[in-house]
Amino acid sequence: MARYSFTGEESTAVYTHKPPATPKEPEPECPEGVGFFDPEIQEAIANCKKGEIVVGKEAFGRIVIKKLDGETPHWALCVGTGGGKSAFCQMVIAQLIRQGYHIMAADVKRVGVDIYKGVPGVHLYNDLMNRQDMRAGIEWVVEEISARSAIAEVDKTAEFPGLLCLIEEANEFADVSREWWDENRKTKDDEDGPKDRAADSIWGTVASGARLGRHVHGNILAIFQDLRDQALGGKGLRNLFRLKFMGNYTVQQWKNVISTTPVPESVDKAGRMMVVEGNAQYWVQTCFAEPEELRA
């Protein structure tokens, strides 16, 4: 930058040099991959208490452990194709089975957790020709949670084994469940009671289980494309999933599930997920292992 003057007896010129801007330090990034069987991860898993899950590592290399308990008893995932949601569910279930949890999975895509078919304690419903089985499995979980709640009200010291209800592709499940409901609901009053409401009853059941489950180790892990109330029966489910994982998402998916702005740019990498808990948002690289190794 220069300033000059040609007035007066002497001409003057002043040059001011502006130093180059200091380059910004690169933002820390999550590791490229986190092996489920890495000794450090396995040690953390071994030290977890009931309901604690080793999720992966964050940008500073620290191990991230989240709880299916307290303020975050129910988790929601919104992860696009190739983002690692099946691998995420598989590694979570492996840790829960180790902790003695029972797993009830409604899997309309039939690929999410089928590796655990036949494993003791895992109850898998994925037959689209028997949609009622998936509904009945969810209803059973909620009935169990309700029974536990009644026991806990009388006996504050009562202990229960962990119970996870996994709903894979919840929006797709909502479509097939609604079809069944429309075909089978009672449309007229009779001697057994009034007619059924037009809205599918299953989401009211899920909401009831979510509200009661947090105190009796009854947990829900659901995969959503759209978590707006109108997409799921208007039962206020968004607020019941306090912990959310977003990965390989579109702007519209972020708005449907998180509904905050500005929308952070998605990272197109398998296993890279944004953890959203209240106002906190941070990236984590989730643990991965081959399905056959996890089953073993």
mmCIF file of C-alpha atoms in Angstrom:
data_model
loop_
_atom_site.group_PDB
_atom_site.id
_atom_site.type_symbol
_atom_site.label_atom_id
_atom_site.label_comp_id
_atom_site.label_asym_id
_atom_site.label_seq_id
_atom_site.Cartn_x
_atom_site.Cartn_y
_atom_site.Cartn_z
ATOM 1 C CA MET A 1 0.000 0.000 0.000
ATOM 2 C CA ALA A 2 1.461 3.451 -0.942
ATOM 3 C CA ARG A 3 0.742 7.054 0.016
ATOM 4 C CA TYR A 4 2.495 9.931 -1.786
ATOM 5 C CA SER A 5 2.491 13.770 -1.943
ATOM 6 C CA PHE A 6 3.938 16.201 -4.514
ATOM 7 C CA THR A 7 2.968 19.410 -2.684
ATOM 8 C CA GLY A 8 5.350 21.667 -0.816
ATOM 9 C CA GLU A 9 9.129 21.912 -1.234
ATOM 10 C CA GLU A 10 9.766 18.180 -1.016
ATOM 11 C CA SER A 11 7.930 15.280 -2.559
ATOM 12 C CA THR A 12 7.218 12.336 -0.225
ATOM 13 C CA ALA A 13 6.115 8.743 -0.606
ATOM 14 C CA VAL A 14 5.264 6.228 2.128
ATOM 15 C CA TYR A 15 4.983 2.506 1.452
ATOM 16 C CA THR A 16 3.256 0.239 3.953
ATOM 17 C CA HIS A 17 3.863 -3.501 3.698
ATOM 18 C CA LYS A 18 1.018 -5.732 4.892
ATOM 19 C CA PRO A 19 2.374 -9.083 6.060
ATOM 20 C CA PRO A 20 0.683 -12.165 4.641
ATOM 21 C CA ALA A 21 -2.142 -13.625 6.686
ATOM 22 C CA THR A 22 -1.107 -16.363 9.075
ATOM 23 C CA PRO A 23 -2.402 -19.651 7.694
ATOM 24 C CA LYS A 24 -5.043 -21.303 9.819
ATOM 25 C CA GLU A 25 -4.193 -24.484 11.594
ATOM 26 C CA PRO A 26 -5.947 -27.432 9.922
ATOM 27 C CA GLU A 27 -9.015 -28.662 11.759
ATOM 28 C CA PRO A 28 -8.442 -31.961 13.566
ATOM 29 C CA GLU A 29 -10.077 -34.908 11.825
ATOM 30 C CA CYS A 30 -11.303 -38.274 12.971
ATOM 31 C CA PRO A 31 -9.081 -41.261 12.196
ATOM 32 C CA GLU A 32 -9.601 -42.936 8.830
ATOM 33 C CA GLY A 33 -10.780 -46.115 10.506
ATOM 34 C CA VAL A 34 -11.352 -47.581 13.961
ATOM 35 C CA GLY A 35 -11.020 -51.348 14.287
ATOM 36 C CA PHE A 36 -13.502 -53.002 16.625
ATOM 37 C CA PHE A 37 -10.847 -55.540 17.644
ATOM 38 C CA ASP A 38 -8.110 -52.967 18.181
ATOM 39 C CA PRO A 39 -6.668 -53.692 21.685
ATOM 40 C CA GLU A 40 -7.415 -50.152 22.891
ATOM 41 C CA ILE A 41 -11.047 -50.446 21.776
ATOM 42 C CA GLN A 42 -11.385 -53.918 23.269
ATOM 43 C CA GLU A 43 -10.027 -52.679 26.598
ATOM 44 C CA ALA A 44 -12.586 -49.861 26.612
ATOM 45 C CA ILE A 45 -15.384 -52.321 25.786
ATOM 46 C CA ALA A 46 -14.267 -54.613 28.619
ATOM 47 C CA ASN A 47 -14.511 -51.697 31.062
ATOM 48 C CA CYS A 48 -17.999 -50.602 29.977
ATOM 49 C CA LYS A 49 -20.839 -50.814 32.451
ATOM 50 C CA LYS A 50 -24.304 -52.061 31.545
ATOM 51 C CA GLY A 51 -25.751 -49.946 28.741
ATOM 52 C CA GLU A 52 -22.436 -48.267 27.851
ATOM 53 C CA ILE A 53 -21.360 -48.604 24.225
ATOM 54 C CA VAL A 54 -17.971 -47.845 22.665
ATOM 55 C CA VAL A 55 -18.988 -45.932 19.534
ATOM 56 C CA GLY A 56 -15.597 -45.037 18.046
ATOM 57 C CA LYS A 57 -13.075 -42.186 18.150
ATOM 58 C CA GLU A 58 -13.521 -38.440 17.731
ATOM 59 C CA ALA A 59 -11.301 -35.872 16.025
ATOM 60 C CA PHE A 60 -8.775 -35.673 18.895
ATOM 61 C CA GLY A 61 -8.349 -39.447 18.984
ATOM 62 C CA ARG A 62 -10.334 -39.933 22.163
ATOM 63 C CA ILE A 63 -12.600 -42.973 22.493
ATOM 64 C CA VAL A 64 -16.295 -42.050 22.481
ATOM 65 C CA ILE A 65 -18.556 -43.994 24.843
ATOM 66 C CA LYS A 66 -22.306 -43.330 24.848
ATOM 67 C CA LYS A 67 -24.997 -44.651 27.166
ATOM 68 C CA LEU A 68 -28.301 -46.351 26.499
ATOM 69 C CA ASP A 69 -29.354 -44.912 29.822
ATOM 70 C CA GLY A 70 -30.039 -41.692 31.697
ATOM 71 C CA GLU A 71 -30.838 -38.860 29.297
ATOM 72 C CA THR A 72 -30.119 -40.933 26.161
ATOM 73 C CA PRO A 73 -31.961 -44.272 26.532
ATOM 74 C CA HIS A 74 -33.081 -44.256 22.888
ATOM 75 C CA TRP A 75 -30.929 -43.618 19.818
ATOM 76 C CA ALA A 76 -31.854 -42.568 16.272
ATOM 77 C CA LEU A 77 -29.725 -43.014 13.145
ATOM 78 C CA CYS A 78 -30.040 -41.235 9.830
ATOM 79 C CA VAL A 79 -27.282 -42.601 7.614
ATOM 80 C CA GLY A 80 -27.354 -42.669 3.826
ATOM 81 C CA THR A 81 -26.477 -45.584 1.562
ATOM 82 C CA GLY A 82 -22.891 -46.685 2.096
ATOM 83 C CA GLY A 83 -22.613 -44.672 5.295
ATOM 84 C CA GLY A 84 -22.156 -47.675 7.572
ATOM 85 C CA LYS A 85 -25.472 -47.912 9.425
ATOM 86 C CA SER A 86 -25.645 -51.720 9.205
ATOM 87 C CA ALA A 87 -22.070 -52.001 10.477
ATOM 88 C CA PHE A 88 -22.940 -49.582 13.288
ATOM 89 C CA CYS A 89 -25.961 -51.636 14.379
ATOM 90 C CA GLN A 90 -23.964 -54.851 14.180
ATOM 91 C CA MET A 91 -21.160 -53.599 16.418
ATOM 92 C CA VAL A 92 -23.624 -52.101 18.931
ATOM 93 C CA ILE A 93 -25.515 -55.384 19.160
ATOM 94 C CA ALA A 94 -22.258 -57.328 19.618
ATOM 95 C CA GLN A 95 -21.466 -55.220 22.686
ATOM 96 C CA LEU A 96 -24.986 -55.516 24.087
ATOM 97 C CA ILE A 97 -25.069 -59.298 23.684
ATOM 98 C CA ARG A 98 -21.862 -59.403 25.728
ATOM 99 C CA GLN A 99 -23.677 -57.448 28.440
ATOM 100 C CA GLY A 100 -26.548 -59.952 28.518
ATOM 101 C CA TYR A 101 -29.060 -57.888 26.533
ATOM 102 C CA HIS A 102 -31.951 -59.406 24.612
ATOM 103 C CA ILE A 103 -32.423 -57.992 21.101
ATOM 104 C CA MET A 104 -35.726 -57.721 19.226
ATOM 105 C CA ALA A 105 -35.151 -56.539 15.664
ATOM 106 C CA ALA A 106 -37.772 -55.556 13.079
ATOM 107 C CA ASP A 107 -35.742 -55.436 9.879
ATOM 108 C CA VAL A 108 -37.761 -54.713 6.734
ATOM 109 C CA LYS A 109 -34.610 -54.604 4.587
ATOM 110 C CA ARG A 110 -33.539 -58.072 5.734
ATOM 111 C CA VAL A 111 -29.828 -57.230 5.614
ATOM 112 C CA GLY A 112 -29.148 -55.079 8.670
ATOM 113 C CA VAL A 113 -28.570 -57.612 11.444
ATOM 114 C CA ASP A 114 -29.337 -60.950 9.780
ATOM 115 C CA ILE A 115 -25.837 -62.138 10.780
ATOM 116 C CA TYR A 116 -27.193 -62.629 14.313
ATOM 117 C CA LYS A 117 -29.963 -64.980 13.243
ATOM 118 C CA GLY A 118 -29.918 -67.975 15.564
ATOM 119 C CA VAL A 119 -27.772 -66.306 18.231
ATOM 120 C CA PRO A 120 -29.330 -66.866 21.693
ATOM 121 C CA GLY A 121 -31.148 -63.775 22.897
ATOM 122 C CA VAL A 122 -31.661 -62.325 19.403
ATOM 123 C CA HIS A 123 -35.220 -62.319 18.030
ATOM 124 C CA LEU A 124 -35.281 -61.281 14.384
ATOM 125 C CA TYR A 125 -38.439 -60.418 12.433
ATOM 126 C CA ASN A 126 -37.829 -59.581 8.776
ATOM 127 C CA ASP A 127 -40.484 -61.364 6.732
ATOM 128 C CA LEU A 128 -42.431 -58.817 4.680
ATOM 129 C CA MET A 129 -45.082 -61.472 4.028
ATOM 130 C CA ASN A 130 -45.757 -61.477 7.780
ATOM 131 C CA ARG A 131 -45.885 -57.799 8.627
ATOM 132 C CA GLN A 132 -47.865 -58.536 11.764
ATOM 133 C CA ASP A 133 -44.875 -60.426 13.190
ATOM 134 C CA MET A 134 -42.789 -57.248 13.130
ATOM 135 C CA ARG A 135 -45.589 -55.301 14.785
ATOM 136 C CA ALA A 136 -46.115 -58.056 17.348
ATOM 137 C CA GLY A 137 -42.415 -58.072 18.207
ATOM 138 C CA ILE A 138 -42.483 -54.337 18.927
ATOM 139 C CA GLU A 139 -45.706 -54.696 20.900
ATOM 140 C CA TRP A 140 -44.146 -57.487 22.967
ATOM 141 C CA VAL A 141 -41.162 -55.266 23.843
ATOM 142 C CA VAL A 142 -43.482 -52.504 25.020
ATOM 143 C CA GLU A 143 -45.597 -54.945 27.044
ATOM 144 C CA GLU A 144 -42.396 -56.187 28.710
ATOM 145 C CA ILE A 145 -41.336 -52.609 29.459
ATOM 146 C CA SER A 146 -44.776 -51.868 30.917
ATOM 147 C CA ALA A 147 -44.581 -54.949 33.137
ATOM 148 C CA ARG A 148 -41.107 -53.987 34.329
ATOM 149 C CA SER A 149 -42.322 -50.485 35.129
ATOM 150 C CA ALA A 150 -45.120 -51.913 37.267
ATOM 151 C CA ILE A 151 -42.630 -54.089 39.156
ATOM 152 C CA ALA A 152 -40.183 -51.203 39.619
ATOM 153 C CA GLU A 153 -42.944 -49.043 41.062
ATOM 154 C CA VAL A 154 -43.440 -51.588 43.846
ATOM 155 C CA ASP A 155 -39.830 -52.705 44.236
ATOM 156 C CA LYS A 156 -37.309 -49.909 43.726
ATOM 157 C CA THR A 157 -34.400 -52.382 43.935
ATOM 158 C CA ALA A 158 -35.646 -54.639 41.111
ATOM 159 C CA GLU A 159 -33.048 -55.387 38.418
ATOM 160 C CA PHE A 160 -33.836 -56.303 34.812
ATOM 161 C CA PRO A 161 -31.760 -57.647 31.912
ATOM 162 C CA GLY A 162 -31.168 -55.185 29.095
ATOM 163 C CA LEU A 163 -33.682 -55.196 26.246
ATOM 164 C CA LEU A 164 -33.119 -53.452 22.910
ATOM 165 C CA CYS A 165 -35.783 -52.908 20.267
ATOM 166 C CA LEU A 166 -34.136 -52.273 16.881
ATOM 167 C CA ILE A 167 -36.330 -50.818 14.129
ATOM 168 C CA GLU A 168 -34.426 -50.887 10.838
ATOM 169 C CA GLU A 169 -35.557 -48.407 8.164
ATOM 170 C CA ALA A 170 -38.325 -47.080 10.392
ATOM 171 C CA ASN A 171 -39.956 -45.011 7.640
ATOM 172 C CA GLU A 172 -40.153 -48.014 5.336
ATOM 173 C CA PHE A 173 -41.487 -50.065 8.234
ATOM 174 C CA ALA A 174 -44.072 -47.320 8.789
ATOM 175 C CA ASP A 175 -45.312 -47.806 5.223
ATOM 176 C CA VAL A 176 -45.707 -51.596 5.434
ATOM 177 C CA SER A 177 -47.178 -51.374 8.924
ATOM 178 C CA ARG A 178 -49.707 -48.775 7.789
ATOM 179 C CA GLU A 179 -50.728 -51.044 4.903
ATOM 180 C CA TRP A 180 -51.380 -53.881 7.339
ATOM 181 C CA TRP A 181 -53.283 -51.554 9.672
ATOM 182 C CA ASP A 182 -55.514 -50.253 6.906
ATOM 183 C CA GLU A 183 -56.321 -53.809 5.829
ATOM 184 C CA ASN A 184 -57.002 -55.180 9.316
ATOM 185 C CA ARG A 185 -58.202 -52.433 11.623
ATOM 186 C CA LYS A 186 -61.748 -52.583 12.953
ATOM 187 C CA THR A 187 -63.816 -50.056 11.046
ATOM 188 C CA LYS A 188 -67.099 -50.325 12.969
ATOM 189 C CA ASP A 189 -68.207 -50.267 16.576
ATOM 190 C CA ASP A 190 -69.298 -53.655 17.898
ATOM 191 C CA GLU A 191 -69.920 -55.501 21.166
ATOM 192 C CA ASP A 192 -66.142 -55.730 21.735
ATOM 193 C CA GLY A 193 -65.696 -51.982 21.709
ATOM 194 C CA PRO A 194 -65.395 -48.934 19.459
ATOM 195 C CA LYS A 195 -63.796 -48.985 16.023
ATOM 196 C CA ASP A 196 -60.063 -48.444 15.627
ATOM 197 C CA ARG A 197 -58.679 -45.054 14.747
ATOM 198 C CA ALA A 198 -57.532 -44.461 11.200
ATOM 199 C CA ALA A 199 -53.943 -43.700 12.326
ATOM 200 C CA ASP A 200 -51.672 -46.731 12.711
ATOM 201 C CA SER A 201 -51.517 -47.598 16.415
ATOM 202 C CA ILE A 202 -47.941 -48.900 16.355
ATOM 203 C CA TRP A 203 -46.315 -45.474 16.814
ATOM 204 C CA GLY A 204 -48.361 -44.752 19.899
ATOM 205 C CA THR A 205 -47.090 -48.086 21.205
ATOM 206 C CA VAL A 206 -43.474 -47.141 20.391
ATOM 207 C CA ALA A 207 -43.884 -43.749 22.086
ATOM 208 C CA SER A 208 -45.299 -45.403 25.208
ATOM 209 C CA GLY A 209 -42.380 -47.819 25.367
ATOM 210 C CA ALA A 210 -39.885 -45.000 24.886
ATOM 211 C CA ARG A 211 -41.341 -43.014 27.772
ATOM 212 C CA LEU A 212 -41.386 -45.960 30.185
ATOM 213 C CA GLY A 213 -38.246 -47.783 29.066
ATOM 214 C CA ARG A 214 -35.507 -45.470 30.298
ATOM 215 C CA HIS A 215 -35.784 -46.619 33.941
ATOM 216 C CA VAL A 216 -35.995 -50.377 33.318
ATOM 217 C CA HIS A 217 -33.275 -50.972 30.674
ATOM 218 C CA GLY A 218 -35.800 -50.993 27.838
ATOM 219 C CA ASN A 219 -34.137 -49.204 24.912
ATOM 220 C CA ILE A 220 -34.921 -48.362 21.294
ATOM 221 C CA LEU A 221 -32.474 -47.981 18.397
ATOM 222 C CA ALA A 222 -34.213 -46.830 15.217
ATOM 223 C CA ILE A 223 -32.996 -45.911 11.745
ATOM 224 C CA PHE A 224 -34.903 -43.040 10.149
ATOM 225 C CA GLN A 225 -34.916 -41.152 6.882
ATOM 226 C CA ASP A 226 -37.535 -38.728 8.218
ATOM 227 C CA LEU A 227 -38.182 -38.113 11.915
ATOM 228 C CA ARG A 228 -40.909 -35.516 11.541
ATOM 229 C CA ASP A 229 -43.990 -36.183 13.664
ATOM 230 C CA GLN A 230 -46.337 -36.253 10.681
ATOM 231 C CA ALA A 231 -44.282 -39.041 9.112
ATOM 232 C CA LEU A 232 -44.681 -41.260 12.173
ATOM 233 C CA GLY A 233 -48.188 -40.826 13.462
ATOM 234 C CA GLY A 234 -47.787 -37.468 15.190
ATOM 235 C CA LYS A 235 -46.677 -38.977 18.528
ATOM 236 C CA GLY A 236 -43.792 -36.628 19.305
ATOM 237 C CA LEU A 237 -41.108 -39.251 18.696
ATOM 238 C CA ARG A 238 -38.383 -36.764 17.721
ATOM 239 C CA ASN A 239 -38.019 -35.530 21.295
ATOM 240 C CA LEU A 240 -37.843 -39.083 22.667
ATOM 241 C CA PHE A 241 -34.642 -39.799 20.734
ATOM 242 C CA ARG A 242 -32.231 -37.507 22.550
ATOM 243 C CA LEU A 243 -29.134 -39.017 20.924
ATOM 244 C CA LYS A 244 -28.894 -38.985 17.139
ATOM 245 C CA PHE A 245 -26.240 -40.126 14.663
ATOM 246 C CA MET A 246 -26.142 -38.515 11.213
ATOM 247 C CA GLY A 247 -24.010 -39.826 8.367
ATOM 248 C CA ASN A 248 -23.803 -39.369 4.585
ATOM 249 C CA TYR A 249 -26.976 -37.304 4.823
ATOM 250 C CA THR A 250 -28.693 -34.816 2.537
ATOM 251 C CA VAL A 251 -29.669 -31.306 3.565
ATOM 252 C CA GLN A 252 -33.317 -32.358 3.616
ATOM 253 C CA GLN A 253 -32.602 -35.376 5.811
ATOM 254 C CA TRP A 254 -30.810 -33.125 8.306
ATOM 255 C CA LYS A 255 -33.796 -30.805 8.395
ATOM 256 C CA ASN A 256 -36.232 -33.720 8.801
ATOM 257 C CA VAL A 257 -34.306 -35.394 11.616
ATOM 258 C CA ILE A 258 -32.401 -32.580 13.390
ATOM 259 C CA SER A 259 -34.265 -29.480 12.100
ATOM 260 C CA THR A 260 -31.491 -26.993 12.970
ATOM 261 C CA THR A 261 -29.629 -24.552 10.743
ATOM 262 C CA PRO A 262 -27.074 -24.022 9.382
ATOM 263 C CA VAL A 263 -26.766 -27.567 8.086
ATOM 264 C CA PRO A 264 -23.206 -28.892 8.545
ATOM 265 C CA GLU A 265 -21.631 -30.331 5.431
ATOM 266 C CA SER A 266 -21.870 -34.101 5.309
ATOM 267 C CA VAL A 267 -18.744 -36.245 5.130
ATOM 268 C CA ASP A 268 -19.107 -38.961 2.521
ATOM 269 C CA LYS A 269 -17.208 -41.726 4.301
ATOM 270 C CA ALA A 270 -18.373 -45.070 5.657
ATOM 271 C CA GLY A 271 -18.606 -44.981 9.423
ATOM 272 C CA ARG A 272 -18.156 -41.184 9.763
ATOM 273 C CA MET A 273 -21.112 -39.902 11.765
ATOM 274 C CA MET A 274 -22.131 -36.658 13.401
ATOM 275 C CA VAL A 275 -23.181 -37.185 17.027
ATOM 276 C CA VAL A 276 -26.027 -34.845 17.955
ATOM 277 C CA GLU A 277 -26.892 -34.679 21.646
ATOM 278 C CA GLY A 278 -28.825 -31.606 22.695
ATOM 279 C CA ASN A 279 -26.793 -28.627 21.477
ATOM 280 C CA ALA A 280 -23.590 -30.653 21.151
ATOM 281 C CA GLN A 281 -22.522 -31.772 17.668
ATOM 282 C CA TYR A 282 -19.243 -33.511 16.798
ATOM 283 C CA TRP A 283 -17.885 -36.055 14.330
ATOM 284 C CA VAL A 284 -16.896 -39.578 15.259
ATOM 285 C CA GLN A 285 -15.413 -42.449 13.258
ATOM 286 C CA THR A 286 -17.377 -45.488 14.369
ATOM 287 C CA CYS A 287 -15.908 -48.915 15.063
ATOM 288 C CA PHE A 288 -15.908 -51.504 12.297
ATOM 289 C CA ALA A 289 -15.427 -55.239 12.015
ATOM 290 C CA GLU A 290 -16.431 -57.809 9.443
ATOM 291 C CA PRO A 291 -19.898 -59.254 10.219
ATOM 292 C CA GLU A 292 -18.598 -62.821 10.517
ATOM 293 C CA GLU A 293 -16.018 -61.710 13.096
ATOM 294 C CA LEU A 294 -18.664 -59.923 15.147
ATOM 295 C CA ARG A 295 -20.948 -62.955 15.139
ATOM 296 C CA ALA A 296 -18.073 -65.193 16.227
#
